[in-house]
CSV table of C-alpha atoms and ligand atoms in Angstrom, one decimal:
chain,number,residue,atom,x,y,z
A,1,MET,CA,-36.9,18.9,16.3
A,2,ARG,CA,-34.2,18.2,19.1
A,3,VAL,CA,-32.0,16.0,16.3
A,4,PHE,CA,-32.7,18.5,13.8
A,5,LEU,CA,-31.9,21.6,14.9
A,6,THR,CA,-29.1,19.3,17.3
A,7,ALA,CA,-27.3,18.3,13.1
A,8,THR,CA,-28.4,22.0,11.8
A,9,ALA,CA,-25.7,23.1,14.7
A,10,VAL,CA,-23.4,20.5,14.1
A,11,LEU,CA,-23.6,21.3,10.1
A,12,PHE,CA,-23.3,24.9,11.1
A,13,ALA,CA,-19.9,24.7,12.8
A,14,MET,CA,-18.1,22.4,10.3
A,15,ILE,CA,-19.1,24.7,7.9
A,16,THR,CA,-18.3,28.1,9.8
A,17,ARG,CA,-15.3,25.8,10.7
A,18,GLY,CA,-14.6,25.1,7.5
A,19,ASN,CA,-14.4,28.6,6.2
A,20,CYS,CA,-11.9,29.6,8.3
A,21,LEU,CA,-7.6,29.6,7.4
A,22,ILE,CA,-5.9,27.0,8.6
A,23,CYS,CA,-1.9,28.0,10.2
A,24,GLU,CA,1.3,27.0,11.8
A,25,GLN,CA,0.6,27.7,14.5
A,26,CYS,CA,4.5,27.6,16.9
A,27,SER,CA,6.5,30.0,18.9
A,28,ASN,CA,10.4,29.7,19.8
A,29,MET,CA,12.6,31.7,22.0
A,30,ASN,CA,16.4,31.8,20.8
A,31,THR,CA,15.6,30.1,17.5
A,32,LYS,CA,15.6,31.9,14.2
A,33,SER,CA,12.0,29.7,12.7
A,34,CYS,CA,9.4,27.2,14.4
A,35,SER,CA,7.1,25.0,13.6
A,36,GLY,CA,3.9,24.1,15.3
A,37,PHE,CA,0.8,22.6,14.8
A,38,PHE,CA,-1.8,23.5,12.0
A,39,ALA,CA,-4.8,24.5,13.2
A,40,PRO,CA,-8.4,26.8,12.3
A,41,CYS,CA,-8.0,30.7,12.6
A,42,PRO,CA,-10.5,32.1,15.0
A,43,TYR,CA,-13.8,32.8,12.2
A,44,GLU,CA,-12.3,37.2,11.1
A,45,ALA,CA,-8.9,36.3,10.4
A,46,THR,CA,-7.9,36.6,7.0
A,47,HIS,CA,-4.3,35.7,7.3
A,48,CYS,CA,-1.5,33.8,8.8
A,49,VAL,CA,1.5,35.7,9.7
A,50,LYS,CA,5.8,33.9,10.7
A,51,GLY,CA,7.8,36.6,12.3
A,52,LEU,CA,11.4,37.0,13.1
A,53,GLU,CA,12.5,39.8,16.6
A,54,ASN,CA,16.2,40.4,17.5
A,55,SER,CA,16.1,42.5,20.8
A,56,THR,CA,19.7,42.8,21.4
A,57,VAL,CA,20.9,44.6,24.1
A,58,GLY,CA,24.8,45.0,24.6
A,59,SER,CA,25.5,41.4,23.3
A,60,ASN,CA,22.9,40.2,24.9
A,61,VAL,CA,20.8,39.1,21.4
A,62,ARG,CA,17.2,37.7,22.0
A,63,LEU,CA,15.8,36.4,19.4
A,64,PHE,CA,11.7,34.8,19.2
A,65,ALA,CA,10.3,33.4,16.3
A,66,TYR,CA,6.4,32.5,16.0
A,67,LYS,CA,4.2,31.0,13.4
A,68,GLY,CA,-0.2,31.9,14.0
A,69,CYS,CA,-3.1,34.1,12.3
A,70,VAL,CA,-3.2,37.0,12.4
A,71,ASN,CA,-5.5,39.4,14.8
A,72,PRO,CA,-7.6,41.4,12.4
A,73,ALA,CA,-6.3,44.2,14.1
A,74,LYS,CA,-2.6,44.1,13.3
A,75,GLN,CA,-2.6,43.8,9.8
A,76,ALA,CA,-1.8,46.5,9.0
A,77,THR,CA,1.4,45.3,10.6
A,78,CYS,CA,2.8,43.1,8.1
A,79,GLY,CA,4.6,42.9,5.5
A,80,LYS,CA,6.9,45.4,7.8
A,81,GLU,CA,10.2,46.6,8.3
A,82,VAL,CA,10.2,47.2,12.1
A,83,ILE,CA,14.0,48.9,13.3
A,84,PHE,CA,14.8,51.0,16.7
A,85,ARG,CA,18.6,51.0,16.7
A,86,SER,CA,20.5,52.7,19.5
A,87,SER,CA,24.3,51.8,19.7
A,88,GLN,CA,23.8,50.3,22.8
A,89,MET,CA,20.1,48.2,21.8
A,90,SER,CA,17.8,47.2,19.0
A,91,LEU,CA,15.3,45.6,18.2
A,92,HIS,CA,14.2,44.4,15.0
A,93,ILE,CA,11.1,42.8,13.7
A,94,THR,CA,9.9,40.4,10.1
A,95,ARG,CA,6.7,39.9,9.3
A,96,GLU,CA,5.1,38.6,6.5
A,97,CYS,CA,2.1,37.3,6.3
A,98,CYS,CA,0.0,35.7,4.1
A,99,ASP,CA,-3.8,34.1,2.8
A,100,SER,CA,-3.8,30.8,2.2
A,101,ASP,CA,-3.9,27.8,4.2
A,102,SER,CA,-1.2,26.9,5.8
A,103,CYS,CA,0.6,29.0,3.8
A,104,ASN,CA,3.1,30.1,6.9
A,105,SER,CA,4.2,26.9,7.0
A,106,LYS,CA,7.7,27.0,4.6
A,107,ASN,CA,11.6,28.4,7.2
A,108,ILE,CA,10.4,32.4,8.0
A,109,LYS,CA,13.2,34.4,6.7
A,110,GLN,CA,16.1,36.5,7.4
A,111,ALA,CA,16.4,39.1,4.7
A,112,ALA,CA,14.9,42.0,7.3
A,113,LEU,CA,17.3,41.0,9.6
A,114,ARG,CA,20.4,41.3,7.8
A,115,SER,CA,19.0,44.5,6.0
A,116,SER,CA,20.8,47.7,5.0
A,117,GLN,CA,23.7,48.6,7.1
A,118,THR,CA,25.5,51.2,4.8
A,119,PRO,CA,24.4,54.8,6.3
A,120,ASN,CA,22.3,56.9,5.0
A,121,GLY,CA,23.5,60.6,6.0
A,122,PHE,CA,20.6,61.8,8.5
A,123,LYS,CA,21.6,61.4,11.6
A,124,CYS,CA,20.3,60.8,15.8
A,125,SER,CA,20.4,61.0,19.3
A,126,ASP,CA,21.7,58.5,21.0
A,127,CYS,CA,20.9,57.0,24.2
A,128,SER,CA,20.0,54.0,25.9
A,129,THR,CA,19.7,52.9,29.7
A,130,ASP,CA,17.9,50.1,31.3
A,131,GLN,CA,16.4,49.6,34.4
A,132,SER,CA,16.8,51.5,37.5
A,133,SER,CA,17.5,55.0,36.3
A,134,ASN,CA,15.2,58.1,34.7
A,135,GLY,CA,17.2,59.3,31.5
A,136,CYS,CA,19.6,58.3,29.1
A,137,ALA,CA,23.7,59.2,31.2
A,138,SER,CA,25.1,61.0,28.3
A,139,VAL,CA,23.3,61.8,24.5
A,140,THR,CA,25.7,61.2,21.5
A,141,GLU,CA,24.6,60.7,17.9
A,142,LEU,CA,24.4,58.3,15.4
A,143,GLN,CA,24.5,57.5,12.1
A,144,CYS,CA,21.3,56.0,10.6
A,145,GLN,CA,21.6,52.9,8.0
A,146,GLY,CA,19.4,51.8,5.0
A,147,ASN,CA,15.4,52.5,6.1
A,148,GLU,CA,16.4,54.6,8.9
A,149,ASN,CA,14.5,57.8,7.9
A,150,ARG,CA,13.1,58.7,11.2
A,151,CYS,CA,14.2,59.1,15.0
A,152,ALA,CA,12.4,57.5,17.7
A,153,SER,CA,12.2,58.2,21.5
A,154,PHE,CA,11.5,55.2,23.9
A,155,MET,CA,10.9,56.0,27.3
A,156,GLY,CA,9.1,53.3,29.9
A,157,THR,CA,8.2,50.0,30.6
A,158,ALA,CA,9.1,46.5,28.5
A,159,SER,CA,10.0,42.9,28.4
A,160,ARG,CA,12.0,41.7,26.5
A,161,PRO,CA,11.1,37.4,25.0
A,162,GLY,CA,12.2,35.6,28.6
A,163,ASP,CA,13.0,38.6,30.6
A,164,ASP,CA,11.8,40.2,33.5
A,165,VAL,CA,9.7,44.3,32.6
A,166,ARG,CA,12.5,46.3,33.5
A,167,ARG,CA,12.8,50.3,32.6
A,168,TYR,CA,14.0,51.2,29.3
A,169,THR,CA,14.9,55.0,28.1
A,170,VAL,CA,16.2,54.8,24.5
A,171,LEU,CA,17.6,57.1,21.4
A,172,THR,CA,17.3,55.4,18.4
A,173,CYS,CA,17.5,55.5,14.0
A,174,ALA,CA,14.0,54.4,13.1
A,175,THR,CA,12.3,53.0,10.1
A,176,LYS,CA,8.7,55.5,9.3
A,177,ASP,CA,7.4,51.7,9.8
A,178,ALA,CA,8.3,51.1,13.5
A,179,CYS,CA,7.3,55.1,14.1
A,180,GLU,CA,3.6,53.5,12.8
A,181,VAL,CA,3.7,50.0,13.8
A,182,GLY,CA,6.0,49.3,15.9
A,183,ILE,CA,4.8,48.6,18.8
A,184,SER,CA,1.2,46.8,17.5
A,185,SER,CA,3.8,44.4,15.5
A,186,MET,CA,5.5,42.8,18.7
A,187,GLU,CA,4.9,39.3,19.6
A,188,GLY,CA,7.6,38.2,21.9
A,189,THR,CA,8.2,41.5,23.4
A,190,HIS,CA,5.9,43.8,25.2
A,191,VAL,CA,5.3,46.8,26.2
A,192,TYR,CA,3.5,48.2,29.5
A,193,ASN,CA,3.0,52.1,30.3
A,194,PHE,CA,5.7,53.9,27.4
A,195,ASN,CA,6.2,56.7,25.5
A,196,LEU,CA,7.2,56.7,22.0
A,197,GLU,CA,7.9,59.5,20.6
A,198,CYS,CA,9.1,60.2,16.5
A,199,SER,CA,10.4,62.5,14.5
A,200,ASP,CA,12.4,64.5,11.8
A,201,PRO,CA,16.9,63.5,11.6
A,202,ILE,CA,19.4,65.1,11.6
A,203,ILE,CA,20.3,65.6,8.3
A,204,ALA,CA,25.0,65.0,8.5
B,1,NAG,C1,20.5,40.2,15.7
B,1,NAG,O1,21.2,41.5,15.6
B,1,NAG,C2,22.2,41.6,16.9
B,1,NAG,C3,22.7,43.2,16.4
B,1,NAG,O2,21.8,43.6,15.5
B,1,NAG,C4,23.1,40.6,15.2
B,1,NAG,O3,24.6,40.6,16.3
B,1,NAG,C5,22.5,39.6,15.2
B,1,NAG,O4,23.1,39.5,13.9
B,1,NAG,C6,21.3,39.8,14.6
B,1,NAG,N1,20.8,38.5,15.3
B,1,NAG,C7,19.9,37.5,13.9
B,1,NAG,C8,19.9,36.2,14.1
B,1,NAG,O5,20.2,38.3,12.8
């Protein structure tokens, strides 16, 4: 009986494992792609992801490339164009998902990182501070570009990929996707206590 149960358990484990999606798993700082090992996802995962985050402050660019399984709670972040952009700071996230074994093994596409820079007739308030200060010293206006048809206000603590937690107050142009799934699409950037509000842009 015990042998039978053990055999059943092993068989069951094999079947369950056999049903799991296989995805490439990796993450790498300051490169545009990464490669790693292939491993089964948690049972409930139906998609693999590959993505790239570009967090820029002034001339300091931090990239975070990753591949893995999509946590079902983050399914809505697939294929979205997440951009928060002020004159001093920007966060640009691309995430591509797919649903077959090892489908995320190719290079991470850079397309969205070169998305349209054509002014689109909208403007937003523009200001960026990081660390210590509690607000924007001077607020100016910024021309939005491409699909940036929302204005965003972020206040809170965050860490850029590979960086310490700091306080940020930022007013930006943003995509609709950034307002909807911006926070949950972050993998290399982490936000802690924050307030994010989006509003309609000013028509230039
Ligand atoms: C990251 O974003 C900055 C600011 O938009 C841009 O200048 C830079 O080319 C981007 N880097 C990559 C690898 O996309």
